[in-house]
Coordinates of C-alpha atoms and ligand atoms in Angstrom, one line a residue:
M1 CA -7.2 -51.5 18.8
L2 CA -9.4 -49.1 16.8
N3 CA -12.3 -48.8 19.3
G4 CA -14.0 -45.5 19.0
K5 CA -12.2 -44.6 15.8
T6 CA -14.0 -43.7 12.6
V7 CA -12.4 -44.6 9.3
V8 CA -13.8 -43.3 6.0
L9 CA -12.7 -45.2 3.0
G10 CA -13.1 -43.6 -0.4
V11 CA -13.1 -46.1 -3.3
T12 CA -12.7 -45.0 -6.9
G13 CA -13.0 -46.7 -10.3
S14 CA -10.0 -49.1 -10.5
I15 CA -9.9 -52.9 -10.5
A16 CA -8.2 -52.8 -7.1
A17 CA -11.5 -51.6 -5.6
Y18 CA -12.5 -55.2 -4.8
K19 CA -9.5 -55.5 -2.4
I20 CA -10.9 -52.7 -0.2
A21 CA -13.6 -55.2 1.0
N22 CA -10.8 -57.1 2.7
L23 CA -9.4 -53.9 4.2
A24 CA -12.9 -52.9 5.5
S25 CA -13.2 -56.4 7.0
M26 CA -9.8 -56.1 8.8
L27 CA -10.7 -52.6 10.2
I28 CA -14.1 -53.9 11.5
K29 CA -12.2 -56.8 13.2
L30 CA -10.1 -54.1 15.0
H31 CA -13.4 -52.5 16.1
A32 CA -13.2 -49.4 13.9
D33 CA -16.4 -47.7 12.7
V34 CA -16.0 -47.9 8.9
H35 CA -17.8 -45.9 6.3
V36 CA -17.3 -46.4 2.6
I37 CA -17.9 -43.8 -0.1
M38 CA -17.6 -44.9 -3.7
T39 CA -17.5 -43.0 -7.0
Q40 CA -20.1 -44.1 -9.6
N41 CA -17.3 -45.7 -11.6
A42 CA -16.1 -47.8 -8.6
T43 CA -19.5 -49.5 -8.5
N44 CA -18.6 -51.2 -11.8
F45 CA -15.9 -53.1 -9.9
I46 CA -17.5 -54.0 -6.6
H47 CA -21.1 -53.6 -5.6
P48 CA -21.9 -51.2 -2.6
T49 CA -23.8 -54.1 -1.0
A50 CA -20.5 -55.8 -0.2
F51 CA -19.4 -52.8 1.8
E52 CA -22.8 -52.3 3.4
T53 CA -22.8 -55.9 4.6
L54 CA -19.3 -55.6 6.1
T55 CA -19.6 -52.1 7.7
N56 CA -23.3 -52.1 8.6
H57 CA -23.6 -48.6 7.2
K58 CA -25.0 -47.3 4.0
C59 CA -22.3 -47.1 1.3
L60 CA -22.6 -43.6 -0.1
V61 CA -22.3 -43.0 -3.8
D62 CA -24.7 -40.3 -4.8
T63 CA -24.5 -36.9 -3.1
F64 CA -28.2 -36.3 -3.6
D65 CA -29.3 -39.7 -2.3
R66 CA -32.2 -38.9 0.0
N67 CA -32.0 -42.2 1.9
F68 CA -29.3 -41.0 4.2
Q69 CA -28.2 -41.6 7.8
F70 CA -26.6 -38.3 8.2
H71 CA -27.8 -34.7 8.1
V72 CA -25.8 -33.2 5.1
A73 CA -24.0 -36.5 4.7
H74 CA -20.7 -35.4 3.3
V75 CA -20.1 -32.7 5.9
N76 CA -21.2 -34.9 8.8
L77 CA -19.1 -37.9 7.8
A78 CA -16.1 -35.7 7.1
A79 CA -16.4 -34.3 10.6
Q80 CA -16.7 -37.7 12.2
A81 CA -13.6 -39.2 10.4
D82 CA -10.4 -39.8 12.4
V83 CA -8.8 -40.7 9.1
M84 CA -9.8 -40.8 5.4
L85 CA -8.1 -43.2 3.0
I86 CA -8.8 -42.9 -0.7
A87 CA -7.8 -46.3 -2.2
P88 CA -7.6 -47.1 -5.0
A89 CA -7.3 -43.5 -6.0
S90 CA -7.7 -43.1 -9.8
A91 CA -5.9 -40.4 -11.8
N92 CA -9.2 -38.7 -12.3
V93 CA -10.0 -38.4 -8.6
I94 CA -6.4 -37.4 -7.8
G95 CA -6.8 -34.6 -10.4
K96 CA -10.0 -33.5 -8.8
L97 CA -8.7 -33.5 -5.3
A98 CA -5.5 -31.6 -6.2
N99 CA -7.6 -28.9 -8.0
G100 CA -10.4 -28.4 -5.7
I101 CA -13.1 -30.1 -7.7
A102 CA -15.9 -31.5 -5.6
D103 CA -18.6 -32.9 -7.8
D104 CA -19.6 -36.2 -6.2
M105 CA -20.0 -37.7 -2.7
L106 CA -16.4 -38.8 -2.4
T107 CA -14.8 -35.5 -3.5
T108 CA -17.2 -33.3 -1.5
T109 CA -16.5 -35.3 1.6
A110 CA -12.7 -35.1 1.0
M111 CA -13.1 -31.4 0.5
A112 CA -14.9 -31.0 3.9
C113 CA -12.5 -33.4 5.7
R114 CA -10.0 -32.0 8.2
A115 CA -8.8 -35.4 9.4
P116 CA -5.5 -36.8 8.1
M117 CA -5.9 -38.0 4.5
L118 CA -4.1 -40.9 2.9
I119 CA -4.2 -41.4 -0.8
A120 CA -3.1 -44.6 -2.6
P121 CA -2.8 -44.0 -6.3
A122 CA -3.6 -47.1 -8.5
M123 CA -3.3 -47.0 -12.3
N124 CA -1.4 -48.0 -15.3
T125 CA 2.4 -47.1 -15.2
N126 CA 2.1 -44.6 -18.0
M127 CA -0.7 -42.8 -16.3
Y128 CA 1.2 -42.9 -13.0
E129 CA 4.3 -41.5 -14.6
N130 CA 2.4 -38.8 -16.5
P131 CA 3.9 -35.4 -15.2
I132 CA 0.4 -34.0 -14.8
L133 CA -0.5 -36.8 -12.3
Q134 CA 2.9 -36.4 -10.6
D135 CA 2.3 -32.7 -10.3
N136 CA -1.1 -33.3 -8.8
L137 CA 0.5 -35.7 -6.2
K138 CA 3.1 -33.1 -5.3
K139 CA 0.4 -30.6 -4.8
L140 CA -1.6 -32.9 -2.6
K141 CA 1.6 -33.6 -0.5
A142 CA 2.1 -29.9 -0.1
Y143 CA -1.4 -29.7 1.2
G144 CA -0.4 -32.2 3.9
K145 CA -2.0 -35.3 2.3
E146 CA 0.0 -38.5 2.6
I147 CA 0.6 -40.3 -0.6
I148 CA 1.1 -44.1 -0.4
E149 CA 3.6 -45.2 -3.0
P150 CA 2.1 -47.7 -5.4
A151 CA 3.7 -51.1 -5.6
S152 CA 5.3 -52.6 -8.8
G153 CA 4.2 -55.8 -10.4
M154 CA 1.8 -57.0 -13.1
L155 CA -1.0 -54.6 -13.6
A156 CA -4.6 -55.4 -14.7
C157 CA -3.7 -54.3 -18.2
R158 CA -0.9 -57.0 -18.2
D159 CA 1.8 -54.4 -18.2
I160 CA 4.6 -54.8 -15.7
G161 CA 5.5 -51.7 -13.8
K162 CA 4.7 -49.3 -11.0
G163 CA 1.0 -48.5 -10.3
K164 CA -0.4 -51.4 -8.3
M165 CA -2.4 -50.5 -5.2
P166 CA -0.4 -51.9 -2.2
E167 CA -2.1 -54.9 -0.5
P168 CA -4.8 -54.2 2.0
E169 CA -2.5 -55.4 4.9
V170 CA -0.1 -52.5 3.9
L171 CA -2.9 -50.0 3.7
L172 CA -4.0 -51.1 7.2
Q173 CA -0.6 -50.4 8.5
Y174 CA -0.8 -46.8 7.2
I175 CA -4.2 -46.4 8.9
L176 CA -2.9 -47.8 12.2
R177 CA 0.2 -45.6 12.2
T178 CA -2.1 -42.6 11.7
I179 CA -4.8 -43.3 14.3
A180 CA -4.1 -46.4 16.5
M181 CA -2.3 -44.6 19.3
D182 CA -1.7 -41.1 20.7
K183 CA 1.6 -39.8 19.6
D184 CA 3.2 -39.4 23.0
M185 CA 6.6 -40.6 21.7
A186 CA 6.8 -38.1 18.8
G187 CA 10.3 -36.7 18.5
R188 CA 11.8 -39.6 20.5
R189 CA 14.5 -41.7 18.9
V190 CA 14.3 -45.3 19.9
L191 CA 16.8 -48.1 19.3
V192 CA 15.5 -51.7 19.7
T193 CA 17.3 -54.9 19.3
A194 CA 15.4 -58.1 18.6
G195 CA 15.7 -61.7 17.8
P196 CA 18.5 -64.3 18.2
T197 CA 22.0 -64.1 16.9
Q198 CA 23.7 -66.9 14.9
E199 CA 27.3 -67.9 15.6
A200 CA 28.8 -69.9 12.7
L201 CA 30.4 -73.2 13.5
D202 CA 31.4 -73.7 9.9
P203 CA 29.9 -72.4 6.6
V204 CA 26.9 -74.6 7.1
R205 CA 26.1 -74.9 10.8
Y206 CA 25.6 -72.3 13.6
I207 CA 24.8 -72.0 17.3
T208 CA 21.7 -70.0 18.2
N209 CA 18.8 -69.9 20.6
H210 CA 15.0 -70.1 20.6
S211 CA 14.3 -66.4 20.3
T212 CA 11.7 -65.5 17.6
G213 CA 12.0 -61.7 17.8
K214 CA 8.3 -61.3 18.7
M215 CA 8.9 -59.3 21.9
G216 CA 11.4 -57.0 20.2
Y217 CA 9.2 -56.5 17.1
A218 CA 6.2 -55.7 19.5
I219 CA 8.4 -53.1 21.2
A220 CA 9.5 -51.5 17.9
E221 CA 5.9 -51.4 16.6
N222 CA 4.6 -49.9 19.8
A223 CA 7.1 -47.1 19.7
M224 CA 6.5 -46.5 16.0
L225 CA 2.7 -46.3 16.5
R226 CA 3.3 -43.8 19.3
G227 CA 5.2 -41.5 16.9
A228 CA 8.8 -42.4 17.7
E229 CA 11.5 -42.7 15.2
V230 CA 12.5 -46.3 15.5
T231 CA 15.7 -48.2 14.5
L232 CA 15.4 -51.9 14.8
I233 CA 18.5 -54.0 14.8
S234 CA 17.3 -57.5 14.2
G235 CA 18.9 -60.9 14.2
P236 CA 17.5 -63.5 11.7
C237 CA 13.7 -63.8 12.3
A238 CA 10.9 -65.5 10.3
M239 CA 8.5 -62.6 10.8
E240 CA 8.3 -59.4 8.8
P241 CA 9.6 -56.5 10.8
P242 CA 7.1 -53.7 11.6
M243 CA 6.6 -51.2 8.8
F244 CA 7.8 -47.6 9.2
T245 CA 10.9 -48.7 11.2
R246 CA 14.5 -48.5 10.0
V247 CA 15.7 -52.1 10.0
I248 CA 19.3 -53.0 10.3
P249 CA 19.6 -56.8 9.8
V250 CA 22.4 -58.6 11.6
V251 CA 23.5 -62.2 12.0
S252 CA 26.1 -62.7 14.7
A253 CA 26.6 -61.2 18.1
E254 CA 29.6 -59.3 16.7
D255 CA 27.4 -57.8 13.9
M256 CA 24.9 -56.8 16.5
Y257 CA 27.6 -55.3 18.7
Q258 CA 28.9 -53.2 15.8
A259 CA 25.4 -52.0 14.8
V260 CA 24.5 -51.1 18.3
V261 CA 27.7 -49.3 19.0
S262 CA 27.3 -47.2 15.8
E263 CA 23.7 -46.4 16.6
Y264 CA 23.2 -45.9 20.3
E265 CA 24.5 -42.4 20.6
N266 CA 21.7 -41.2 18.4
A267 CA 19.0 -42.8 20.5
D268 CA 17.0 -41.3 23.4
I269 CA 15.8 -44.8 24.5
V270 CA 17.6 -48.1 23.9
V271 CA 15.6 -51.3 24.5
M272 CA 17.7 -54.5 24.1
T273 CA 15.4 -57.5 23.9
A274 CA 17.8 -59.5 21.8
A275 CA 18.6 -63.0 23.1
V276 CA 22.3 -62.5 22.1
A277 CA 24.0 -65.9 22.0
D278 CA 26.3 -65.8 25.0
Y279 CA 28.9 -68.0 23.4
R280 CA 30.5 -68.4 20.0
P281 CA 33.0 -70.9 18.7
A282 CA 36.5 -69.6 19.5
T283 CA 37.9 -71.4 16.4
V284 CA 35.9 -72.8 13.5
S285 CA 36.8 -76.4 13.2
T286 CA 35.4 -77.4 9.8
E287 CA 37.7 -80.4 9.7
K288 CA 36.2 -82.1 12.8
I289 CA 32.7 -81.5 11.6
K290 CA 33.5 -82.9 8.2
K291 CA 34.9 -86.1 9.8
K292 CA 31.7 -86.3 11.9
D293 CA 33.7 -86.8 15.1
D294 CA 31.5 -87.9 18.0
D295 CA 33.3 -85.4 20.2
L296 CA 33.8 -82.1 18.5
S297 CA 35.1 -80.4 21.6
I298 CA 35.0 -77.0 19.9
P299 CA 36.2 -74.3 22.3
L300 CA 33.7 -71.6 23.0
M301 CA 34.2 -68.0 24.0
R302 CA 31.9 -65.4 25.4
T303 CA 30.4 -62.9 23.0
K304 CA 30.9 -59.3 23.8
D305 CA 28.4 -57.9 26.3
I306 CA 26.7 -55.4 24.0
L307 CA 24.5 -53.6 26.5
G308 CA 27.2 -53.7 29.2
T309 CA 29.6 -51.9 26.8
I310 CA 27.2 -49.1 25.8
G311 CA 25.9 -48.9 29.4
T312 CA 29.2 -47.4 30.5
G313 CA 28.8 -44.6 28.0
K314 CA 25.2 -43.8 28.7
R315 CA 24.4 -40.1 28.9
P316 CA 22.0 -38.7 31.6
D317 CA 19.4 -37.9 28.9
Q318 CA 19.3 -41.5 27.7
F319 CA 17.2 -44.3 29.0
F320 CA 18.5 -47.9 28.7
C321 CA 16.3 -50.9 29.2
G322 CA 17.5 -54.5 29.0
F323 CA 15.7 -57.8 29.2
S324 CA 16.6 -60.8 31.3
M325 CA 15.4 -64.3 31.0
E326 CA 16.0 -66.3 34.1
T327 CA 15.2 -69.8 35.3
Q328 CA 15.8 -69.0 39.0
N329 CA 16.4 -66.0 41.4
M330 CA 14.9 -63.8 38.7
I331 CA 14.7 -60.6 40.7
E332 CA 18.2 -60.8 42.3
N333 CA 19.9 -61.8 39.0
S334 CA 18.1 -59.0 37.1
R335 CA 18.9 -56.4 39.7
A336 CA 22.6 -57.4 39.5
K337 CA 22.4 -56.9 35.7
I338 CA 20.9 -53.4 36.2
V339 CA 24.0 -52.4 38.3
K340 CA 26.6 -54.3 36.1
K341 CA 25.3 -52.9 32.8
N342 CA 24.4 -49.5 34.2
L343 CA 20.7 -49.7 33.1
D344 CA 17.6 -47.7 34.0
M345 CA 15.3 -50.7 33.8
I346 CA 15.2 -54.4 33.2
V347 CA 12.3 -56.4 32.0
A348 CA 12.6 -59.8 33.5
N349 CA 10.8 -63.0 32.9
N350 CA 11.0 -66.5 34.3
V351 CA 11.2 -68.9 31.3
K352 CA 9.7 -71.6 33.5
V353 CA 6.4 -69.7 34.0
E354 CA 3.6 -70.8 31.6
G355 CA 2.9 -68.1 29.0
A356 CA 6.3 -66.5 29.4
G357 CA 9.4 -66.5 27.2
F358 CA 10.2 -67.4 23.6
A359 CA 8.0 -68.0 20.6
G360 CA 4.5 -67.5 22.1
D361 CA 2.3 -64.4 21.7
T362 CA 2.1 -63.8 25.5
N363 CA 4.6 -63.0 28.2
V364 CA 4.7 -62.7 31.9
I365 CA 7.0 -59.9 32.9
T366 CA 8.3 -58.0 35.9
I367 CA 9.5 -54.5 35.3
I368 CA 12.5 -53.8 37.5
T369 CA 14.0 -50.4 38.2
P370 CA 16.7 -49.5 40.7
E371 CA 14.0 -48.3 43.1
A372 CA 11.0 -50.6 42.4
E373 CA 9.6 -53.6 40.8
K374 CA 6.2 -54.3 39.2
E375 CA 5.0 -57.8 38.5
L376 CA 2.4 -57.9 35.7
P377 CA -0.1 -60.7 34.9
I378 CA 0.1 -62.7 31.7
M379 CA -0.7 -60.5 28.6
T380 CA 0.1 -60.4 24.9
K381 CA 3.6 -59.2 23.9
K382 CA 2.0 -56.2 22.2
E383 CA 0.2 -55.2 25.5
A384 CA 3.5 -55.7 27.4
A385 CA 5.3 -53.5 25.0
G386 CA 2.8 -50.7 25.6
I387 CA 3.2 -51.0 29.4
I388 CA 7.0 -51.0 29.1
F389 CA 7.0 -47.7 27.3
D390 CA 4.4 -46.2 29.7
E391 CA 6.9 -47.0 32.5
I392 CA 9.9 -45.7 30.5
L393 CA 8.1 -42.4 29.7
A394 CA 7.0 -41.9 33.3
R395 CA 10.7 -42.0 34.2
M396 CA 12.1 -39.7 31.5
Ligands
LIG401 N1 23.0 -58.8 26.3 C1 24.0 -58.1 25.5 N2 25.1 -58.8 25.0 C2 25.3 -60.1 25.3 C3 24.4 -60.7 26.1 C4 23.2 -60.1 26.6 O1 23.8 -56.9 25.2 N3 26.4 -60.7 24.9 C5 21.9 -58.0 26.7 C6 20.6 -58.7 26.4 O2 20.0 -58.2 25.2 C7 19.7 -58.3 27.6 C8 20.6 -58.1 28.7 O3 21.9 -58.0 28.1 O4 19.0 -57.0 27.4 C9 20.6 -59.3 29.6 O5 20.8 -60.4 28.9 P1 21.1 -61.9 29.6 O6 21.4 -62.9 28.5 O7 19.9 -62.1 30.5 O8 22.3 -61.5 30.5 P2 23.8 -61.9 30.5 O9 24.6 -60.7 30.9 O10 24.2 -62.5 29.2 O11 23.9 -62.9 31.7 P3 23.5 -64.5 31.7 O12 23.1 -64.9 30.3 O13 24.8 -65.1 32.2 O14 22.4 -64.6 32.7

């Protein structure tokens, strides 16, 4: 995912420094070229050898180190960077960066760096709330640097409050959002629905289906990484929704209907992956369930066709894409849905095909438009999400 990308990590003197080894390792696994620069103080918390072993590059600490890989190391490294993350960023280094002080390897590289810069402050709550520090952060923001909000929790000093460096997984998401993909969807507003819906039988039980939300979350993440503004309407899923998306949690088909109806007009692209439960109990018969009747015979009724409803109000500048999961006559049934629901595209899969459908990380899809169809081989849901948006963008 980060092939050919150079990430420069600046590590300063804070206990959270040790967690950056984990981040470096995650970046390497995504095939990034990672360089680590430490302040002298940071070396009290983690030894440069740890980073050298992980990154296969010399970990730079001293500006005047003569054992260098680069000609004028700080300038060269700054020029190579696709992104620079300073994490943990101490109050001292933030003060230097905000005021143009460049007196060590890290701050000189930051000064020379034109790539996007992310800064994750990590310190005691009182230091973090100090107006001087806050002013420095404001100043850095005004210079276009992105400040990653510290988390709250128990700090190294045993105080409880704001100032913790976010976990490496979170820092990784910031890096990915910045450099993983070209921003060919910048300015587009995308509405995605994902997951199953739950239809209550009584206060304890519900009807649902096997959807995990993986395909929808992959769709939302792909659009977000390409710079789109993403709203994700999600039924109950076990996974964490992708960061940097606006998530509207829903439970029933009716909830999803209400959410979609109030959001779709603001979207340029609507992708409905949700496996909406097609039926819900017409009446909730708690009594029968309590008595444990063998035959509940609860009458069911169709849920509202969400995509079909908004399809009739689709504007010419909007693009609507549905999903269809079929067990037979996949192409014909999906084509019929394109017409019935007034869609621009349907992504169809045959649940009987190995590697397709719910739960797994892969899918086997056919992209169907009124004029064409494209059958794709088995691939990850994340890869499929990328191709779906390539096809959508080519038609907008
Ligand atoms: N869909 C919807 N509202 C529903 C059911 C489905 O908006 N109540 C959407 C799905 O999210 C999907 C598309 O319509 O994008 C097709 O869903 P599918 O279940 O395959 O189609 P149905 O019209 O429900 O037809 P059937 O289940 O009978 O095949």
